[in-house]
């Protein structure tokens, strides 16, 4: 069936370093991929989304490229800040899904140290 | 900006008791969703609705009922609360059911069943 896998439960980095959070997915349909971010005690919010193969999508310094050949949509940032500490979810909406239903990965907690 | 509110923000319930979680949106969105969040599982869809007076089962509907009395309001009902239903519950809305639609989340309700 359709699924999303985020391999890292927790990523701890020092401010200023680059980060990549992994996201792979499984579906037999055309995929729409999302990254949602949830800061402590806040609601999840959309960070970025894509459905175009091999095209980089950017928002708020974060970027991701959907690679259908490897079923991946990794989230990257070149230099993390303290404010980037949050829970990051990758989500999939297969083309066959109606009513906008999403399949979420397990989430990756990003913790940034000074 | 989109506004989704939830009440209560936290609740302690007893096993076997009835619990009602409420969600209200002022976005004029047709679609509304209920998710639960557990550590290590990300967000999982319980019920959703795309029109008032109608609800649909999500991926994990067992033990939950939903009610959509109006476009703005969507409730999640636990008739007989159980320990396994301890989780954080999120409500979300979106303006359409397309696979690329952004979902706007409420702040969440932390439910503890004792």
PDB file of C-alpha atoms in Angstrom:
ATOM      1  CA  UNK A   1       0.000   0.000   0.000  1.00  0.00           C
ATOM      2  CA  UNK A   2       0.891   3.673   0.014  1.00  0.00           C
ATOM      3  CA  UNK A   3       3.362   4.764   2.678  1.00  0.00           C
ATOM      4  CA  UNK A   4       5.923   7.369   3.729  1.00  0.00           C
ATOM      5  CA  UNK A   5       9.146   6.637   5.581  1.00  0.00           C
ATOM      6  CA  UNK A   6      11.262   9.086   7.526  1.00  0.00           C
ATOM      7  CA  UNK A   7      14.299   7.247   8.777  1.00  0.00           C
ATOM      8  CA  UNK A   8      15.532   9.690  11.425  1.00  0.00           C
ATOM      9  CA  UNK A   9      13.513  10.139  14.574  1.00  0.00           C
ATOM     10  CA  UNK A  10      15.829  12.781  15.981  1.00  0.00           C
ATOM     11  CA  UNK A  11      18.477  14.958  14.346  1.00  0.00           C
ATOM     12  CA  UNK A  12      20.657  17.161  16.534  1.00  0.00           C
ATOM     13  CA  UNK A  13      22.860  19.798  14.918  1.00  0.00           C
ATOM     14  CA  UNK A  14      24.833  22.874  15.808  1.00  0.00           C
ATOM     15  CA  UNK A  15      23.613  26.210  14.475  1.00  0.00           C
ATOM     16  CA  UNK A  16      25.032  27.127  11.078  1.00  0.00           C
ATOM     17  CA  UNK A  17      25.485  23.581   9.804  1.00  0.00           C
ATOM     18  CA  UNK A  18      23.610  22.098   6.822  1.00  0.00           C
ATOM     19  CA  UNK A  19      20.814  19.573   7.305  1.00  0.00           C
ATOM     20  CA  UNK A  20      19.053  16.955   5.232  1.00  0.00           C
ATOM     21  CA  UNK A  21      15.963  15.169   6.521  1.00  0.00           C
ATOM     22  CA  UNK A  22      15.142  12.008   4.627  1.00  0.00           C
ATOM     23  CA  UNK A  23      11.778  11.154   3.140  1.00  0.00           C
ATOM     24  CA  UNK A  24      10.964   8.244   0.867  1.00  0.00           C
ATOM     25  CA  UNK A  25       7.567   7.128  -0.259  1.00  0.00           C
ATOM     26  CA  UNK A  26       5.760   4.237  -1.835  1.00  0.00           C
ATOM     27  CA  UNK A  27       2.828   4.527  -4.212  1.00  0.00           C
ATOM     28  CA  UNK A  28       1.803   3.180  -7.562  1.00  0.00           C
ATOM     29  CA  UNK A  29       0.096   6.457  -8.471  1.00  0.00           C
ATOM     30  CA  UNK A  30       1.405   9.866  -9.397  1.00  0.00           C
ATOM     31  CA  UNK A  31       2.624  11.410  -6.122  1.00  0.00           C
ATOM     32  CA  UNK A  32       2.085  14.789  -4.515  1.00  0.00           C
ATOM     33  CA  UNK A  33       4.587  15.379  -1.682  1.00  0.00           C
ATOM     34  CA  UNK A  34       4.488  17.803   1.223  1.00  0.00           C
ATOM     35  CA  UNK A  35       6.655  18.883   4.126  1.00  0.00           C
ATOM     36  CA  UNK A  36       4.836  20.143   7.231  1.00  0.00           C
ATOM     37  CA  UNK A  37       6.615  21.715  10.205  1.00  0.00           C
ATOM     38  CA  UNK A  38       5.349  21.726  13.779  1.00  0.00           C
ATOM     39  CA  UNK A  39       7.020  24.002  16.308  1.00  0.00           C
ATOM     40  CA  UNK A  40       6.641  23.200  19.988  1.00  0.00           C
ATOM     41  CA  UNK A  41       3.040  23.560  21.168  1.00  0.00           C
ATOM     42  CA  UNK A  42       1.939  24.872  17.774  1.00  0.00           C
ATOM     43  CA  UNK A  43      -0.139  23.479  14.928  1.00  0.00           C
ATOM     44  CA  UNK A  44       1.566  21.814  11.954  1.00  0.00           C
ATOM     45  CA  UNK A  45       2.002  24.209   9.026  1.00  0.00           C
ATOM     46  CA  UNK A  46       2.798  23.604   5.393  1.00  0.00           C
ATOM     47  CA  UNK A  47       6.454  24.285   4.614  1.00  0.00           C
ATOM     48  CA  UNK A  48       6.609  23.280   0.958  1.00  0.00           C
ATOM     49  CA  UNK A  49       5.083  20.933  -1.576  1.00  0.00           C
ATOM     50  CA  UNK A  50       5.771  19.487  -5.009  1.00  0.00           C
ATOM     51  CA  UNK A  51       4.471  17.188  -7.688  1.00  0.00           C
ATOM     52  CA  UNK A  52       7.028  17.971 -10.388  1.00  0.00           C
ATOM     53  CA  UNK A  53       9.820  15.509 -10.968  1.00  0.00           C
ATOM     54  CA  UNK A  54      13.375  16.825 -10.574  1.00  0.00           C
ATOM     55  CA  UNK A  55      12.327  20.387  -9.822  1.00  0.00           C
ATOM     56  CA  UNK A  56      13.668  22.115  -6.680  1.00  0.00           C
ATOM     57  CA  UNK A  57      11.034  23.749  -4.473  1.00  0.00           C
ATOM     58  CA  UNK A  58      12.076  26.359  -1.903  1.00  0.00           C
ATOM     59  CA  UNK A  59      10.477  28.176   1.006  1.00  0.00           C
ATOM     60  CA  UNK A  60      11.885  29.998   4.035  1.00  0.00           C
ATOM     61  CA  UNK A  61      15.409  28.791   3.286  1.00  0.00           C
ATOM     62  CA  UNK A  62      14.388  25.140   3.062  1.00  0.00           C
ATOM     63  CA  UNK A  63      14.351  23.270  -0.212  1.00  0.00           C
ATOM     64  CA  UNK A  64      13.420  19.863  -1.548  1.00  0.00           C
ATOM     65  CA  UNK A  65      13.442  18.082  -4.891  1.00  0.00           C
ATOM     66  CA  UNK A  66      11.010  15.344  -5.817  1.00  0.00           C
ATOM     67  CA  UNK A  67      12.864  12.446  -7.421  1.00  0.00           C
ATOM     68  CA  UNK A  68      10.382   9.926  -8.770  1.00  0.00           C
ATOM     69  CA  UNK A  69      13.167   7.582  -9.887  1.00  0.00           C
ATOM     70  CA  UNK A  70      14.212   7.055  -6.272  1.00  0.00           C
ATOM     71  CA  UNK A  71      10.829   7.852  -4.655  1.00  0.00           C
ATOM     72  CA  UNK A  72      12.402  10.526  -2.502  1.00  0.00           C
ATOM     73  CA  UNK A  73      11.622  14.050  -1.317  1.00  0.00           C
ATOM     74  CA  UNK A  74      14.391  14.981   1.127  1.00  0.00           C
ATOM     75  CA  UNK A  75      14.263  18.312   2.942  1.00  0.00           C
ATOM     76  CA  UNK A  76      17.439  20.393   3.056  1.00  0.00           C
ATOM     77  CA  UNK A  77      18.752  23.656   4.403  1.00  0.00           C
ATOM     78  CA  UNK A  78      22.246  25.021   3.968  1.00  0.00           C
ATOM     79  CA  UNK A  79      22.579  26.660   7.380  1.00  0.00           C
ATOM     80  CA  UNK A  80      20.218  25.851  10.245  1.00  0.00           C
ATOM     81  CA  UNK A  81      19.114  28.366  12.863  1.00  0.00           C
ATOM     82  CA  UNK A  82      17.906  27.938  16.427  1.00  0.00           C
ATOM     83  CA  UNK A  83      14.390  28.748  15.226  1.00  0.00           C
ATOM     84  CA  UNK A  84      14.438  25.692  12.955  1.00  0.00           C
ATOM     85  CA  UNK A  85      14.088  23.421  15.978  1.00  0.00           C
ATOM     86  CA  UNK A  86      10.782  21.656  15.342  1.00  0.00           C
ATOM     87  CA  UNK A  87       9.089  18.443  14.273  1.00  0.00           C
ATOM     88  CA  UNK A  88       9.096  17.886  10.504  1.00  0.00           C
ATOM     89  CA  UNK A  89       6.604  15.649   8.735  1.00  0.00           C
ATOM     90  CA  UNK A  90       6.765  14.406   5.200  1.00  0.00           C
ATOM     91  CA  UNK A  91       3.355  13.621   3.679  1.00  0.00           C
ATOM     92  CA  UNK A  92       2.072  11.951   0.512  1.00  0.00           C
ATOM     93  CA  UNK A  93      -1.128  12.420  -1.438  1.00  0.00           C
ATOM     94  CA  UNK A  94      -1.326   9.812  -4.185  1.00  0.00           C
ATOM     95  CA  UNK A  95      -3.139  10.906  -7.329  1.00  0.00           C
ATOM     96  CA  UNK A  96      -5.846   8.319  -6.757  1.00  0.00           C
ATOM     97  CA  UNK A  97      -6.714   9.772  -3.332  1.00  0.00           C
ATOM     98  CA  UNK A  98      -9.733  11.969  -3.391  1.00  0.00           C
ATOM     99  CA  UNK A  99     -10.976  14.258  -0.635  1.00  0.00           C
ATOM    100  CA  UNK A 100      -7.438  15.487  -0.039  1.00  0.00           C
ATOM    101  CA  UNK A 101      -6.392  12.701   2.300  1.00  0.00           C
ATOM    102  CA  UNK A 102      -2.742  12.662   3.333  1.00  0.00           C
ATOM    103  CA  UNK A 103      -0.402   9.882   4.416  1.00  0.00           C
ATOM    104  CA  UNK A 104       2.164  11.142   6.915  1.00  0.00           C
ATOM    105  CA  UNK A 105       5.585   9.831   7.796  1.00  0.00           C
ATOM    106  CA  UNK A 106       6.582   9.252  11.401  1.00  0.00           C
ATOM    107  CA  UNK A 107       8.159  12.679  11.732  1.00  0.00           C
ATOM    108  CA  UNK A 108      11.720  13.854  12.401  1.00  0.00           C
ATOM    109  CA  UNK A 109      12.511  16.030  15.368  1.00  0.00           C
ATOM    110  CA  UNK A 110      15.187  18.586  14.512  1.00  0.00           C
ATOM    111  CA  UNK A 111      17.023  20.021  17.500  1.00  0.00           C
ATOM    112  CA  UNK A 112      19.479  22.880  16.942  1.00  0.00           C
ATOM    113  CA  UNK A 113      22.151  23.707  19.527  1.00  0.00           C
ATOM    114  CA  UNK A 114      23.867  27.096  19.891  1.00  0.00           C
TER     115      UNK A 114
ATOM    116  CA  UNK B   1      -5.030  33.796   7.394  1.00  0.00           C
ATOM    117  CA  UNK B   2      -6.825  30.504   7.893  1.00  0.00           C
ATOM    118  CA  UNK B   3      -8.141  29.921  11.393  1.00  0.00           C
ATOM    119  CA  UNK B   4      -8.904  26.570  12.954  1.00  0.00           C
ATOM    120  CA  UNK B   5      -9.640  26.365  16.660  1.00  0.00           C
ATOM    121  CA  UNK B   6     -10.083  23.350  18.893  1.00  0.00           C
ATOM    122  CA  UNK B   7     -11.614  22.841  22.307  1.00  0.00           C
ATOM    123  CA  UNK B   8     -10.698  21.794  24.832  1.00  0.00           C
ATOM    124  CA  UNK B   9      -6.941  22.190  24.479  1.00  0.00           C
ATOM    125  CA  UNK B  10      -6.393  19.393  26.956  1.00  0.00           C
ATOM    126  CA  UNK B  11      -8.602  16.883  28.688  1.00  0.00           C
ATOM    127  CA  UNK B  12      -8.326  14.059  31.155  1.00  0.00           C
ATOM    128  CA  UNK B  13     -10.985  11.381  30.771  1.00  0.00           C
ATOM    129  CA  UNK B  14     -11.778   8.147  32.549  1.00  0.00           C
ATOM    130  CA  UNK B  15     -11.830   4.788  30.845  1.00  0.00           C
ATOM    131  CA  UNK B  16     -15.307   4.028  29.562  1.00  0.00           C
ATOM    132  CA  UNK B  17     -16.409   7.628  29.625  1.00  0.00           C
ATOM    133  CA  UNK B  18     -17.637   9.692  26.695  1.00  0.00           C
ATOM    134  CA  UNK B  19     -15.390  12.364  25.222  1.00  0.00           C
ATOM    135  CA  UNK B  20     -16.250  15.003  22.651  1.00  0.00           C
ATOM    136  CA  UNK B  21     -13.566  17.056  20.937  1.00  0.00           C
ATOM    137  CA  UNK B  22     -14.679  20.112  19.018  1.00  0.00           C
ATOM    138  CA  UNK B  23     -13.243  21.903  16.022  1.00  0.00           C
ATOM    139  CA  UNK B  24     -14.303  25.219  14.505  1.00  0.00           C
ATOM    140  CA  UNK B  25     -12.994  26.841  11.330  1.00  0.00           C
ATOM    141  CA  UNK B  26     -13.600  30.288   9.924  1.00  0.00           C
ATOM    142  CA  UNK B  27     -11.990  29.597   6.555  1.00  0.00           C
ATOM    143  CA  UNK B  28     -15.175  28.780   4.705  1.00  0.00           C
ATOM    144  CA  UNK B  29     -13.555  25.459   3.778  1.00  0.00           C
ATOM    145  CA  UNK B  30     -15.582  22.472   2.701  1.00  0.00           C
ATOM    146  CA  UNK B  31     -13.158  19.788   3.849  1.00  0.00           C
ATOM    147  CA  UNK B  32     -12.351  18.980   7.463  1.00  0.00           C
ATOM    148  CA  UNK B  33     -10.226  16.229   8.975  1.00  0.00           C
ATOM    149  CA  UNK B  34      -9.471  14.649  12.332  1.00  0.00           C
ATOM    150  CA  UNK B  35      -6.012  13.184  12.976  1.00  0.00           C
ATOM    151  CA  UNK B  36      -4.344  11.647  15.973  1.00  0.00           C
ATOM    152  CA  UNK B  37      -0.666  12.047  16.714  1.00  0.00           C
ATOM    153  CA  UNK B  38       1.321   9.449  18.588  1.00  0.00           C
ATOM    154  CA  UNK B  39       5.039   9.461  19.130  1.00  0.00           C
ATOM    155  CA  UNK B  40       6.677   7.491  16.347  1.00  0.00           C
ATOM    156  CA  UNK B  41       3.542   7.320  14.216  1.00  0.00           C
ATOM    157  CA  UNK B  42       3.177  10.774  12.812  1.00  0.00           C
ATOM    158  CA  UNK B  43      -0.374  11.868  12.027  1.00  0.00           C
ATOM    159  CA  UNK B  44      -3.070   9.323  11.196  1.00  0.00           C
ATOM    160  CA  UNK B  45      -6.451  10.142   9.707  1.00  0.00           C
ATOM    161  CA  UNK B  46      -9.482   9.148  11.799  1.00  0.00           C
ATOM    162  CA  UNK B  47     -12.464  10.728  10.047  1.00  0.00           C
ATOM    163  CA  UNK B  48     -13.053  13.442   7.496  1.00  0.00           C
ATOM    164  CA  UNK B  49     -15.919  15.355   5.940  1.00  0.00           C
ATOM    165  CA  UNK B  50     -16.440  17.272   2.732  1.00  0.00           C
ATOM    166  CA  UNK B  51     -19.936  18.585   3.361  1.00  0.00           C
ATOM    167  CA  UNK B  52     -22.144  19.368   6.337  1.00  0.00           C
ATOM    168  CA  UNK B  53     -24.183  16.472   7.740  1.00  0.00           C
ATOM    169  CA  UNK B  54     -21.883  13.893   6.179  1.00  0.00           C
ATOM    170  CA  UNK B  55     -18.733  12.185   7.454  1.00  0.00           C
ATOM    171  CA  UNK B  56     -16.367   9.571   6.070  1.00  0.00           C
ATOM    172  CA  UNK B  57     -14.089   7.025   7.686  1.00  0.00           C
ATOM    173  CA  UNK B  58     -10.364   7.584   7.508  1.00  0.00           C
ATOM    174  CA  UNK B  59      -7.601   5.090   8.074  1.00  0.00           C
ATOM    175  CA  UNK B  60      -8.170   4.402  11.786  1.00  0.00           C
ATOM    176  CA  UNK B  61     -11.884   5.023  12.546  1.00  0.00           C
ATOM    177  CA  UNK B  62     -12.461   2.230  15.081  1.00  0.00           C
ATOM    178  CA  UNK B  63     -13.574   3.585  18.438  1.00  0.00           C
ATOM    179  CA  UNK B  64     -14.385   7.035  17.063  1.00  0.00           C
ATOM    180  CA  UNK B  65     -17.415   8.767  15.634  1.00  0.00           C
ATOM    181  CA  UNK B  66     -17.572  12.143  13.914  1.00  0.00           C
ATOM    182  CA  UNK B  67     -20.232  14.776  13.450  1.00  0.00           C
ATOM    183  CA  UNK B  68     -20.373  17.711  11.006  1.00  0.00           C
ATOM    184  CA  UNK B  69     -23.470  19.741  11.912  1.00  0.00           C
ATOM    185  CA  UNK B  70     -22.386  22.766   9.868  1.00  0.00           C
ATOM    186  CA  UNK B  71     -19.645  23.805   7.495  1.00  0.00           C
ATOM    187  CA  UNK B  72     -17.749  25.457  10.349  1.00  0.00           C
ATOM    188  CA  UNK B  73     -17.957  22.729  13.004  1.00  0.00           C
ATOM    189  CA  UNK B  74     -16.605  19.203  13.139  1.00  0.00           C
ATOM    190  CA  UNK B  75     -16.615  17.056  16.284  1.00  0.00           C
ATOM    191  CA  UNK B  76     -14.842  13.855  17.203  1.00  0.00           C
ATOM    192  CA  UNK B  77     -16.664  11.603  19.652  1.00  0.00           C
ATOM    193  CA  UNK B  78     -15.240   8.810  21.748  1.00  0.00           C
ATOM    194  CA  UNK B  79     -18.278   6.946  23.091  1.00  0.00           C
ATOM    195  CA  UNK B  80     -16.255   4.649  25.349  1.00  0.00           C
ATOM    196  CA  UNK B  81     -12.811   6.099  25.892  1.00  0.00           C
ATOM    197  CA  UNK B  82      -9.956   3.635  26.273  1.00  0.00           C
ATOM    198  CA  UNK B  83      -6.349   3.909  27.412  1.00  0.00           C
ATOM    199  CA  UNK B  84      -5.138   3.382  23.853  1.00  0.00           C
ATOM    200  CA  UNK B  85      -6.881   6.602  22.794  1.00  0.00           C
ATOM    201  CA  UNK B  86      -4.483   8.730  24.800  1.00  0.00           C
ATOM    202  CA  UNK B  87      -2.932  10.962  22.129  1.00  0.00           C
ATOM    203  CA  UNK B  88      -2.864  14.457  20.697  1.00  0.00           C
ATOM    204  CA  UNK B  89      -5.737  15.127  18.300  1.00  0.00           C
ATOM    205  CA  UNK B  90      -5.556  17.607  15.459  1.00  0.00           C
ATOM    206  CA  UNK B  91      -8.308  19.035  13.352  1.00  0.00           C
ATOM    207  CA  UNK B  92      -7.579  20.439   9.902  1.00  0.00           C
ATOM    208  CA  UNK B  93      -9.441  22.071   7.046  1.00  0.00           C
ATOM    209  CA  UNK B  94      -8.841  22.600   3.344  1.00  0.00           C
ATOM    210  CA  UNK B  95     -10.736  24.418   0.646  1.00  0.00           C
ATOM    211  CA  UNK B  96     -10.788  21.525  -1.790  1.00  0.00           C
ATOM    212  CA  UNK B  97     -10.232  17.790  -1.973  1.00  0.00           C
ATOM    213  CA  UNK B  98      -7.556  17.854  -4.627  1.00  0.00           C
ATOM    214  CA  UNK B  99      -4.320  15.987  -4.003  1.00  0.00           C
ATOM    215  CA  UNK B 100      -2.336  19.251  -3.951  1.00  0.00           C
ATOM    216  CA  UNK B 101      -4.530  21.075  -1.444  1.00  0.00           C
ATOM    217  CA  UNK B 102      -2.941  22.615   1.648  1.00  0.00           C
ATOM    218  CA  UNK B 103      -4.409  21.595   4.972  1.00  0.00           C
ATOM    219  CA  UNK B 104      -4.659  24.153   7.790  1.00  0.00           C
ATOM    220  CA  UNK B 105      -4.346  22.665  11.258  1.00  0.00           C
ATOM    221  CA  UNK B 106      -5.734  23.629  14.623  1.00  0.00           C
ATOM    222  CA  UNK B 107      -3.551  23.830  17.756  1.00  0.00           C
ATOM    223  CA  UNK B 108      -4.414  20.309  18.897  1.00  0.00           C
ATOM    224  CA  UNK B 109      -6.099  18.708  21.906  1.00  0.00           C
ATOM    225  CA  UNK B 110      -4.059  16.610  24.308  1.00  0.00           C
ATOM    226  CA  UNK B 111      -6.283  13.777  25.558  1.00  0.00           C
ATOM    227  CA  UNK B 112      -5.245  11.599  28.465  1.00  0.00           C
ATOM    228  CA  UNK B 113      -7.413   8.602  29.295  1.00  0.00           C
ATOM    229  CA  UNK B 114      -6.885   7.147  32.760  1.00  0.00           C
TER     230      UNK B 114
END
